[in-house]
Amino acid sequence: MQAGTILIVDDNKSVLTSLELLLEDEFEQVETASNPNSILSVLDSRPVDLVLLDMNFSAGVNTGNEGLFWLRRIQEIAPGLPVIMLTAYGDVELAVKALKSGAADFVLKPWDNDNLLEKIRAALQGRQSGQPLPPPKRPSEPAMIIGHSPVMMKLIKVVTKVAKTDANVLITGENGTGKEMLAREIHRLSLRSRHEMVHVDMGAVSESLFESELFGHERGAFTDARESRPGKFEAAHGSTLFLDEIGNLPLGLQAKLLAALQNREITRLGSNRKIPVDIRLIAATNRNLPEMVAHSLFREDLFYRINTIQIEIPPLRNRREDIALFADYFLKKYTALYKRTGISLHPQAVEKLTNYDWPGNIRELQHTIEKAVILAEKNVIRASDLFIRPGKAVSFSEAPNLGEVERQAILAAITQNEGNLTAAAEQLGVSRQTLYNKMKRFNL
């Protein structure tokens, strides 16, 4: 038996079973995943020596774009990890594309057992005989959870095509759908990813500071300008500039932004020197820009300048297949954060989540799961434990502060256990020392 861990990723359960039976006698550890979103958590939690990755995860789709997308993600997370691609379609062009993208090899379904084992051994041997691999590289930003709904699979195809270009992208969608995360995903997959993406919230930039914030200023340009400072355009030189909530930009400032984008140069406040800038622009908004253009609230020329490619993220209610996946992701995140391991969602709770319209989208779902984890008194979160208000979006400005929610939960546990801190800690699912630390933090 050969030492090492093999990860098999394929949406066909019979394929997973067949490969697991074949490989479990050959290799020390075999992990399987039917959803490619699981790749991130597996690679993050344990060492993996080789991945067998299917190229298609949507029924009736055989373009290979999904497989290539996840191949790139694996390369970002664990550079040098060998990946062998699996596909049921004998497409030579697709095979070449996968190999050019960095795959170690390519296997057609149905496979020959001896041939597959030989390819796996060769890939592992090549890894062992090569130079020491760099340590796994974690993305500088949280990875975007894509989902598995057909509408998101279509979105992936657009993203993989657009990311490698320098085309300006406009991301639209309701609040909470993940527009910033998608912008970071496009940047991560782009040729500019070696530099950090520069993020500007246009809704938070006052008119008086707009030019200074975006274009920079020289010392003495205004009262508080005690030293020269580059703006966001210069900071994003060679990288991606993400202008969030661009629909909030006042009409009077839109001409200045348009001039910078058209001329690819800026002038700092207090200076006459023109500075060339090389940026890739991604903008986002939850507003209807064409309607704003029609009402002369947004410049038509600026709209066409930022809208080379438009990507609309659908609301969560239009991709309910993804709700359980997101819920599970946030459950794992917050049970680890609050040291409440062992908590699970009751099937009826999952059903309640799936049937809710989520006017606040992913952000509201995330808030709901976090709150449920904090307040959970047992290891199973039931439907009645989920605080959602059908027909009304959660107003996050009105929602209770999560720190205060946690403080109230601790007070309740201490009161219910008549001051017995050991029992209170057990009820909260934390150690006694953790409870002491939290009591100190909240001045209890």
CSV table of C-alpha atoms in Angstrom, one decimal:
chain,number,residue,atom,x,y,z
A,1,MET,CA,0.0,0.0,0.0
A,2,GLN,CA,1.4,3.4,-1.0
A,3,ALA,CA,1.5,6.2,1.5
A,4,GLY,CA,-0.5,9.3,0.8
A,5,THR,CA,-4.0,10.8,0.5
A,6,ILE,CA,-6.1,10.8,-2.7
A,7,LEU,CA,-9.0,13.2,-3.0
A,8,ILE,CA,-11.7,12.2,-5.6
A,9,VAL,CA,-14.2,14.9,-6.7
A,10,ASP,CA,-17.1,13.8,-8.9
A,11,ASP,CA,-20.8,14.5,-8.7
A,12,ASN,CA,-21.6,10.9,-9.8
A,13,LYS,CA,-21.9,8.8,-6.6
A,14,SER,CA,-21.3,5.5,-8.5
A,15,VAL,CA,-18.1,6.9,-9.9
A,16,LEU,CA,-17.0,7.9,-6.4
A,17,THR,CA,-17.8,4.5,-5.0
A,18,SER,CA,-16.0,2.7,-7.8
A,19,LEU,CA,-12.9,4.8,-7.5
A,20,GLU,CA,-12.9,4.5,-3.8
A,21,LEU,CA,-13.1,0.7,-3.9
A,22,LEU,CA,-10.3,0.7,-6.5
A,23,LEU,CA,-7.9,3.0,-4.6
A,24,GLU,CA,-8.5,2.1,-1.0
A,25,ASP,CA,-6.4,-1.0,-1.3
A,26,GLU,CA,-3.6,0.9,-3.1
A,27,PHE,CA,-3.3,4.1,-1.0
A,28,GLU,CA,-3.3,4.9,2.6
A,29,GLN,CA,-6.2,7.3,2.6
A,30,VAL,CA,-9.0,8.0,0.1
A,31,GLU,CA,-11.2,11.1,0.5
A,32,THR,CA,-14.3,11.6,-1.7
A,33,ALA,CA,-16.5,14.7,-2.4
A,34,SER,CA,-19.6,14.9,-4.6
A,35,ASN,CA,-19.6,18.7,-4.5
A,36,PRO,CA,-16.6,20.7,-5.7
A,37,ASN,CA,-17.2,23.3,-3.1
A,38,SER,CA,-15.9,20.8,-0.5
A,39,ILE,CA,-12.4,21.0,-2.1
A,40,LEU,CA,-11.6,24.1,-0.1
A,41,SER,CA,-12.4,22.7,3.3
A,42,VAL,CA,-10.7,19.4,2.6
A,43,LEU,CA,-7.4,21.0,1.4
A,44,ASP,CA,-7.6,23.4,4.4
A,45,SER,CA,-8.1,20.7,7.0
A,46,ARG,CA,-5.7,17.9,5.9
A,47,PRO,CA,-2.7,17.2,3.6
A,48,VAL,CA,-3.6,15.8,0.2
A,49,ASP,CA,-1.1,14.3,-2.2
A,50,LEU,CA,-3.2,14.0,-5.4
A,51,VAL,CA,-6.7,15.1,-6.7
A,52,LEU,CA,-8.8,13.2,-9.2
A,53,LEU,CA,-11.1,15.9,-10.5
A,54,ASP,CA,-14.2,15.6,-12.7
A,55,MET,CA,-14.4,18.2,-15.5
A,56,ASN,CA,-18.2,18.6,-15.5
A,57,PHE,CA,-20.6,19.0,-12.5
A,58,SER,CA,-23.8,20.1,-14.2
A,59,ALA,CA,-26.2,17.7,-16.0
A,60,GLY,CA,-26.0,18.1,-19.7
A,61,VAL,CA,-23.0,20.3,-19.6
A,62,ASN,CA,-19.7,19.0,-21.1
A,63,THR,CA,-17.7,22.2,-21.7
A,64,GLY,CA,-15.2,21.4,-19.0
A,65,ASN,CA,-15.3,25.0,-17.7
A,66,GLU,CA,-16.3,23.9,-14.2
A,67,GLY,CA,-13.4,21.5,-14.0
A,68,LEU,CA,-10.9,24.1,-15.2
A,69,PHE,CA,-12.3,26.6,-12.7
A,70,TRP,CA,-11.7,24.2,-9.8
A,71,LEU,CA,-8.3,23.2,-11.2
A,72,ARG,CA,-7.2,26.9,-11.0
A,73,ARG,CA,-8.6,27.2,-7.5
A,74,ILE,CA,-6.6,24.1,-6.4
A,75,GLN,CA,-3.4,25.6,-7.9
A,76,GLU,CA,-4.0,28.8,-6.0
A,77,ILE,CA,-4.5,27.0,-2.7
A,78,ALA,CA,-1.9,24.3,-3.0
A,79,PRO,CA,0.7,25.1,-5.8
A,80,GLY,CA,2.3,21.9,-7.1
A,81,LEU,CA,-0.5,19.5,-6.0
A,82,PRO,CA,-1.0,17.1,-8.9
A,83,VAL,CA,-4.5,17.0,-10.4
A,84,ILE,CA,-5.7,14.3,-12.8
A,85,MET,CA,-8.8,15.4,-14.7
A,86,LEU,CA,-11.7,12.9,-15.4
A,87,THR,CA,-14.2,13.3,-18.2
A,88,ALA,CA,-16.8,11.2,-19.9
A,89,TYR,CA,-16.2,12.9,-23.2
A,90,GLY,CA,-13.3,12.1,-25.5
A,91,ASP,CA,-12.6,15.7,-26.4
A,92,VAL,CA,-8.9,16.0,-27.4
A,93,GLU,CA,-9.1,19.8,-27.4
A,94,LEU,CA,-10.5,19.8,-23.9
A,95,ALA,CA,-7.7,17.4,-22.8
A,96,VAL,CA,-5.1,19.7,-24.2
A,97,LYS,CA,-6.7,22.7,-22.5
A,98,ALA,CA,-6.6,20.9,-19.1
A,99,LEU,CA,-3.0,20.0,-19.5
A,100,LYS,CA,-2.0,23.5,-20.6
A,101,SER,CA,-3.8,24.8,-17.5
A,102,GLY,CA,-1.5,22.7,-15.3
A,103,ALA,CA,-3.3,19.3,-14.9
A,104,ALA,CA,-0.8,16.4,-14.3
A,105,ASP,CA,-2.8,14.1,-16.6
A,106,PHE,CA,-6.2,13.3,-18.2
A,107,VAL,CA,-8.3,10.2,-18.0
A,108,LEU,CA,-11.4,9.3,-20.0
A,109,LYS,CA,-14.4,7.6,-18.5
A,110,PRO,CA,-14.9,4.7,-18.5
A,111,TRP,CA,-11.3,4.2,-17.4
A,112,ASP,CA,-9.0,1.2,-17.4
A,113,ASN,CA,-8.1,0.4,-13.8
A,114,ASP,CA,-4.4,-0.4,-14.6
A,115,ASN,CA,-4.0,2.7,-16.7
A,116,LEU,CA,-5.5,4.9,-14.1
A,117,LEU,CA,-3.3,3.5,-11.3
A,118,GLU,CA,-0.3,3.9,-13.5
A,119,LYS,CA,-1.1,7.6,-14.1
A,120,ILE,CA,-1.7,8.2,-10.4
A,121,ARG,CA,1.6,6.6,-9.5
A,122,ALA,CA,3.5,8.5,-12.1
A,123,ALA,CA,2.0,11.8,-10.9
A,124,LEU,CA,2.9,11.0,-7.3
A,125,GLN,CA,6.3,9.9,-8.3
A,126,GLY,CA,6.8,13.1,-10.2
A,127,ARG,CA,5.8,15.1,-7.2
A,128,GLN,CA,8.1,13.2,-4.8
A,129,SER,CA,11.2,13.4,-7.2
A,130,GLY,CA,10.8,17.2,-7.8
A,131,GLN,CA,11.9,20.1,-5.8
A,132,PRO,CA,10.3,20.7,-2.4
A,133,LEU,CA,6.9,22.2,-2.8
A,134,PRO,CA,6.1,25.6,-1.4
A,135,PRO,CA,3.8,25.6,1.6
A,136,PRO,CA,0.1,25.7,0.7
A,137,LYS,CA,-0.9,29.3,-0.2
A,138,ARG,CA,-4.1,30.5,1.4
A,139,PRO,CA,-5.9,33.2,-0.6
A,140,SER,CA,-5.5,36.6,0.9
A,141,GLU,CA,-9.3,36.9,0.9
A,142,PRO,CA,-11.9,34.4,1.9
A,143,ALA,CA,-12.8,32.1,-1.0
A,144,MET,CA,-16.2,32.7,-2.6
A,145,ILE,CA,-18.6,29.9,-2.2
A,146,ILE,CA,-20.1,29.5,-5.6
A,147,GLY,CA,-23.0,27.2,-5.1
A,148,HIS,CA,-24.2,24.4,-7.4
A,149,SER,CA,-27.3,25.8,-8.9
A,150,PRO,CA,-27.6,25.9,-12.8
A,151,VAL,CA,-27.7,29.7,-12.7
A,152,MET,CA,-24.4,29.9,-10.8
A,153,MET,CA,-22.8,27.3,-13.1
A,154,LYS,CA,-23.6,29.7,-16.0
A,155,LEU,CA,-22.1,32.5,-14.0
A,156,ILE,CA,-18.9,30.5,-13.5
A,157,LYS,CA,-18.5,30.1,-17.3
A,158,VAL,CA,-18.7,33.9,-17.8
A,159,VAL,CA,-16.3,34.6,-14.9
A,160,THR,CA,-13.6,32.1,-16.2
A,161,LYS,CA,-13.7,33.7,-19.6
A,162,VAL,CA,-13.7,37.3,-18.4
A,163,ALA,CA,-11.2,37.0,-15.6
A,164,LYS,CA,-8.1,36.6,-17.8
A,165,THR,CA,-8.9,39.7,-19.8
A,166,ASP,CA,-8.6,43.4,-18.8
A,167,ALA,CA,-12.2,44.1,-19.8
A,168,ASN,CA,-14.1,46.4,-17.4
A,169,VAL,CA,-16.8,44.5,-15.5
A,170,LEU,CA,-20.0,45.8,-13.9
A,171,ILE,CA,-21.4,43.5,-11.2
A,172,THR,CA,-25.1,44.0,-10.4
A,173,GLY,CA,-27.4,42.4,-7.9
A,174,GLU,CA,-29.4,43.0,-4.7
A,175,ASN,CA,-27.8,43.9,-1.4
A,176,GLY,CA,-26.2,40.9,0.2
A,177,THR,CA,-25.7,38.7,-2.9
A,178,GLY,CA,-21.9,38.8,-2.7
A,179,LYS,CA,-20.9,41.4,-5.3
A,180,GLU,CA,-17.6,42.2,-3.5
A,181,MET,CA,-16.8,38.5,-3.2
A,182,LEU,CA,-17.3,38.0,-6.9
A,183,ALA,CA,-15.1,41.0,-7.7
A,184,ARG,CA,-12.4,39.4,-5.6
A,185,GLU,CA,-13.0,36.1,-7.4
A,186,ILE,CA,-12.5,37.7,-10.8
A,187,HIS,CA,-9.3,39.4,-9.5
A,188,ARG,CA,-8.0,36.2,-8.0
A,189,LEU,CA,-8.4,34.4,-11.4
A,190,SER,CA,-6.9,37.4,-13.3
A,191,LEU,CA,-3.4,38.0,-14.6
A,192,ARG,CA,-3.2,40.8,-12.1
A,193,SER,CA,-3.7,38.6,-9.0
A,194,ARG,CA,-0.1,38.9,-7.8
A,195,HIS,CA,-1.1,42.4,-6.6
A,196,GLU,CA,-3.8,43.2,-4.0
A,197,MET,CA,-7.2,44.4,-5.3
A,198,VAL,CA,-7.9,48.0,-4.2
A,199,HIS,CA,-11.5,48.4,-2.9
A,200,VAL,CA,-13.3,51.8,-2.8
A,201,ASP,CA,-16.8,52.1,-1.3
A,202,MET,CA,-18.2,55.0,-3.4
A,203,GLY,CA,-21.1,55.4,-1.0
A,204,ALA,CA,-18.7,56.2,1.8
A,205,VAL,CA,-16.6,58.8,-0.1
A,206,SER,CA,-17.7,62.4,0.5
A,207,GLU,CA,-17.8,64.8,-2.4
A,208,SER,CA,-15.2,67.0,-0.7
A,209,LEU,CA,-12.7,64.1,-0.4
A,210,PHE,CA,-13.5,62.4,-3.8
A,211,GLU,CA,-10.5,63.7,-5.7
A,212,SER,CA,-8.1,63.3,-2.9
A,213,GLU,CA,-9.3,59.7,-2.2
A,214,LEU,CA,-9.2,58.5,-5.8
A,215,PHE,CA,-6.4,60.7,-7.3
A,216,GLY,CA,-4.3,61.6,-4.3
A,217,HIS,CA,-2.9,65.0,-3.3
A,218,GLU,CA,0.4,66.8,-2.8
A,219,ARG,CA,1.5,68.4,0.4
A,220,GLY,CA,-0.3,71.7,1.1
A,221,ALA,CA,-3.0,71.0,-1.5
A,222,PHE,CA,-5.6,71.7,1.3
A,223,THR,CA,-5.6,72.5,5.0
A,224,ASP,CA,-5.0,69.0,6.4
A,225,ALA,CA,-2.7,67.9,3.6
A,226,ARG,CA,0.5,67.7,5.7
A,227,GLU,CA,2.2,65.3,3.3
A,228,SER,CA,1.8,64.0,-0.2
A,229,ARG,CA,-0.3,60.9,-0.6
A,230,PRO,CA,-1.2,58.7,-3.6
A,231,GLY,CA,-4.8,58.0,-4.3
A,232,LYS,CA,-6.6,54.7,-5.0
A,233,PHE,CA,-5.9,54.8,-8.8
A,234,GLU,CA,-2.1,54.9,-8.1
A,235,ALA,CA,-2.5,52.2,-5.4
A,236,ALA,CA,-4.2,50.0,-8.0
A,237,HIS,CA,-1.5,50.5,-10.7
A,238,GLY,CA,-0.9,47.1,-12.2
A,239,SER,CA,-3.8,45.6,-10.3
A,240,THR,CA,-7.6,45.8,-10.1
A,241,LEU,CA,-9.6,48.8,-8.9
A,242,PHE,CA,-13.0,47.8,-7.4
A,243,LEU,CA,-15.5,50.7,-7.2
A,244,ASP,CA,-18.4,49.4,-5.0
A,245,GLU,CA,-21.8,51.1,-5.0
A,246,ILE,CA,-20.9,53.2,-8.0
A,247,GLY,CA,-24.5,54.1,-8.5
A,248,ASN,CA,-24.2,56.4,-5.4
A,249,LEU,CA,-21.6,58.6,-7.1
A,250,PRO,CA,-23.0,62.1,-7.5
A,251,LEU,CA,-23.5,63.3,-11.0
A,252,GLY,CA,-21.0,66.1,-10.7
A,253,LEU,CA,-18.2,63.7,-9.9
A,254,GLN,CA,-18.9,61.2,-12.6
A,255,ALA,CA,-17.2,63.4,-15.3
A,256,LYS,CA,-14.0,63.3,-13.3
A,257,LEU,CA,-14.1,59.6,-12.9
A,258,LEU,CA,-14.9,59.2,-16.6
A,259,ALA,CA,-11.9,61.4,-17.6
A,260,ALA,CA,-9.5,59.2,-15.5
A,261,LEU,CA,-10.8,56.0,-17.0
A,262,GLN,CA,-10.7,57.3,-20.6
A,263,ASN,CA,-7.3,58.9,-20.4
A,264,ARG,CA,-5.7,56.3,-18.1
A,265,GLU,CA,-4.0,59.0,-16.2
A,266,ILE,CA,-4.7,61.1,-13.1
A,267,THR,CA,-3.5,64.4,-11.6
A,268,ARG,CA,-3.1,64.7,-7.9
A,269,LEU,CA,-4.7,67.6,-6.1
A,270,GLY,CA,-2.2,70.5,-5.9
A,271,SER,CA,-0.2,69.3,-8.9
A,272,ASN,CA,-0.1,69.7,-12.6
A,273,ARG,CA,1.8,66.5,-13.3
A,274,LYS,CA,-0.1,63.8,-15.1
A,275,ILE,CA,0.5,60.3,-13.8
A,276,PRO,CA,-0.3,57.3,-16.1
A,277,VAL,CA,-2.2,54.5,-14.4
A,278,ASP,CA,-2.7,50.9,-15.5
A,279,ILE,CA,-5.8,49.5,-13.8
A,280,ARG,CA,-8.5,46.9,-14.5
A,281,LEU,CA,-11.8,48.3,-13.4
A,282,ILE,CA,-14.6,46.3,-11.7
A,283,ALA,CA,-17.6,48.2,-10.5
A,284,ALA,CA,-20.7,47.1,-8.6
A,285,THR,CA,-24.1,48.4,-7.8
A,286,ASN,CA,-27.5,47.3,-6.5
A,287,ARG,CA,-29.2,50.2,-8.4
A,288,ASN,CA,-30.7,50.2,-11.9
A,289,LEU,CA,-28.2,52.2,-13.8
A,290,PRO,CA,-30.1,52.2,-17.2
A,291,GLU,CA,-33.0,53.7,-15.4
A,292,MET,CA,-30.8,56.3,-13.7
A,293,VAL,CA,-29.3,57.1,-17.2
A,294,ALA,CA,-32.9,57.6,-18.5
A,295,HIS,CA,-33.6,60.1,-15.7
A,296,SER,CA,-30.2,61.9,-16.2
A,297,LEU,CA,-28.9,60.7,-12.8
A,298,PHE,CA,-26.0,58.7,-14.2
A,299,ARG,CA,-23.9,59.7,-17.2
A,300,GLU,CA,-24.6,57.5,-20.2
A,301,ASP,CA,-20.9,57.7,-21.4
A,302,LEU,CA,-19.7,56.5,-18.0
A,303,PHE,CA,-22.2,53.7,-17.9
A,304,TYR,CA,-20.9,52.3,-21.2
A,305,ARG,CA,-17.3,52.8,-20.1
A,306,ILE,CA,-17.7,50.7,-17.0
A,307,ASN,CA,-20.1,48.2,-18.6
A,308,THR,CA,-18.0,46.3,-21.1
A,309,ILE,CA,-19.1,43.1,-19.4
A,310,GLN,CA,-22.1,42.9,-17.0
A,311,ILE,CA,-22.5,40.1,-14.6
A,312,GLU,CA,-25.7,39.9,-12.5
A,313,ILE,CA,-25.7,37.9,-9.4
A,314,PRO,CA,-29.1,36.3,-8.9
A,315,PRO,CA,-30.8,36.7,-5.5
A,316,LEU,CA,-30.7,33.7,-3.2
A,317,ARG,CA,-34.5,33.0,-3.6
A,318,ASN,CA,-33.8,32.3,-7.3
A,319,ARG,CA,-31.2,29.6,-6.5
A,320,ARG,CA,-32.7,27.8,-3.6
A,321,GLU,CA,-30.5,24.7,-4.4
A,322,ASP,CA,-27.6,26.7,-2.9
A,323,ILE,CA,-29.2,27.6,0.4
A,324,ALA,CA,-28.4,24.3,2.2
A,325,LEU,CA,-24.8,24.6,1.0
A,326,PHE,CA,-24.4,28.1,2.3
A,327,ALA,CA,-26.1,27.2,5.6
A,328,ASP,CA,-23.6,24.3,6.1
A,329,TYR,CA,-20.7,26.5,5.2
A,330,PHE,CA,-21.7,29.2,7.8
A,331,LEU,CA,-22.5,26.5,10.4
A,332,LYS,CA,-19.0,25.1,10.2
A,333,LYS,CA,-17.5,28.6,10.2
A,334,TYR,CA,-19.4,29.8,13.3
A,335,THR,CA,-19.3,26.5,15.3
A,336,ALA,CA,-15.5,26.7,14.9
A,337,LEU,CA,-15.4,30.5,15.8
A,338,TYR,CA,-17.5,30.1,18.9
A,339,LYS,CA,-16.1,26.7,19.8
A,340,ARG,CA,-19.6,25.1,19.6
A,341,THR,CA,-18.4,22.0,17.6
A,342,GLY,CA,-20.9,19.2,17.3
A,343,ILE,CA,-23.9,21.4,16.4
A,344,SER,CA,-26.0,20.3,13.4
A,345,LEU,CA,-29.0,21.6,11.6
A,346,HIS,CA,-32.2,19.5,11.9
A,347,PRO,CA,-33.7,18.6,8.5
A,348,GLN,CA,-36.8,20.7,9.3
A,349,ALA,CA,-34.5,23.7,10.0
A,350,VAL,CA,-32.9,23.2,6.6
A,351,GLU,CA,-36.3,23.0,5.0
A,352,LYS,CA,-37.3,26.3,6.7
A,353,LEU,CA,-34.2,28.0,5.4
A,354,THR,CA,-34.8,26.7,1.9
A,355,ASN,CA,-38.4,27.9,1.9
A,356,TYR,CA,-37.6,31.4,3.1
A,357,ASP,CA,-37.2,34.1,0.4
A,358,TRP,CA,-34.1,35.8,2.0
A,359,PRO,CA,-34.7,39.4,1.1
A,360,GLY,CA,-31.3,40.1,2.6
A,361,ASN,CA,-29.7,37.3,0.6
A,362,ILE,CA,-26.5,35.6,1.6
A,363,ARG,CA,-25.7,38.3,4.2
A,364,GLU,CA,-29.0,37.7,6.0
A,365,LEU,CA,-28.5,33.9,5.9
A,366,GLN,CA,-25.0,34.3,7.4
A,367,HIS,CA,-26.4,36.5,10.1
A,368,THR,CA,-29.2,34.0,10.9
A,369,ILE,CA,-26.8,31.0,11.2
A,370,GLU,CA,-24.4,32.9,13.3
A,371,LYS,CA,-27.1,34.0,15.7
A,372,ALA,CA,-28.5,30.4,15.9
A,373,VAL,CA,-25.1,29.0,16.7
A,374,ILE,CA,-24.5,31.6,19.5
A,375,LEU,CA,-27.9,31.0,21.1
A,376,ALA,CA,-28.1,27.2,20.6
A,377,GLU,CA,-28.8,25.4,23.8
A,378,LYS,CA,-28.6,21.9,22.3
A,379,ASN,CA,-26.5,20.2,19.6
A,380,VAL,CA,-29.3,20.3,17.1
A,381,ILE,CA,-30.6,23.6,15.7
A,382,ARG,CA,-34.3,23.1,15.1
A,383,ALA,CA,-36.6,25.2,12.9
A,384,SER,CA,-38.0,27.0,15.9
A,385,ASP,CA,-34.4,28.1,16.8
A,386,LEU,CA,-34.0,30.1,13.6
A,387,PHE,CA,-34.9,33.7,13.9
A,388,ILE,CA,-36.2,34.8,10.5
A,389,ARG,CA,-39.1,37.1,9.7
A,390,PRO,CA,-40.9,35.9,6.5
A,391,GLY,CA,-41.8,38.7,4.2
A,392,LYS,CA,-39.5,41.2,5.7
A,393,ALA,CA,-35.8,41.7,5.2
A,394,VAL,CA,-33.6,41.8,8.2
A,395,SER,CA,-32.4,45.4,8.8
A,396,PHE,CA,-28.9,45.0,9.9
A,397,SER,CA,-28.8,48.4,11.4
A,398,GLU,CA,-31.8,47.4,13.6
A,399,ALA,CA,-30.6,43.8,14.3
A,400,PRO,CA,-29.0,43.3,17.7
A,401,ASN,CA,-25.3,43.5,17.9
A,402,LEU,CA,-23.8,40.0,17.8
A,403,GLY,CA,-21.6,40.8,20.8
A,404,GLU,CA,-24.6,41.8,22.8
A,405,VAL,CA,-26.4,38.6,21.7
A,406,GLU,CA,-23.5,36.5,23.0
A,407,ARG,CA,-23.4,38.5,26.2
A,408,GLN,CA,-27.1,37.9,26.8
A,409,ALA,CA,-26.6,34.2,26.1
A,410,ILE,CA,-23.8,33.9,28.7
A,411,LEU,CA,-25.9,35.8,31.3
A,412,ALA,CA,-28.9,33.5,30.6
A,413,ALA,CA,-26.7,30.4,31.0
A,414,ILE,CA,-25.2,31.6,34.3
A,415,THR,CA,-28.7,32.5,35.6
A,416,GLN,CA,-30.2,29.2,34.5
A,417,ASN,CA,-27.4,27.3,36.3
A,418,GLU,CA,-27.7,29.4,39.4
A,419,GLY,CA,-24.2,30.8,39.1
A,420,ASN,CA,-22.5,27.4,38.5
A,421,LEU,CA,-19.9,28.4,35.9
A,422,THR,CA,-18.9,24.8,35.1
A,423,ALA,CA,-22.5,23.9,34.3
A,424,ALA,CA,-23.0,27.2,32.4
A,425,ALA,CA,-19.9,26.5,30.3
A,426,GLU,CA,-21.2,23.0,29.5
A,427,GLN,CA,-24.5,24.4,28.5
A,428,LEU,CA,-22.8,27.0,26.2
A,429,GLY,CA,-20.6,24.3,24.7
A,430,VAL,CA,-17.4,26.0,25.7
A,431,SER,CA,-14.6,25.3,28.2
A,432,ARG,CA,-14.7,26.9,31.7
A,433,GLN,CA,-11.6,28.9,30.8
A,434,THR,CA,-13.3,30.2,27.6
A,435,LEU,CA,-16.3,31.2,29.7
A,436,TYR,CA,-14.0,33.1,32.1
A,437,ASN,CA,-12.4,34.9,29.2
A,438,LYS,CA,-15.7,35.9,27.8
A,439,MET,CA,-17.0,37.1,31.2
A,440,LYS,CA,-13.9,39.2,31.5
A,441,ARG,CA,-14.4,40.6,27.9
A,442,PHE,CA,-18.1,41.5,28.7
A,443,ASN,CA,-17.3,42.8,32.2
A,444,LEU,CA,-19.7,40.2,33.8
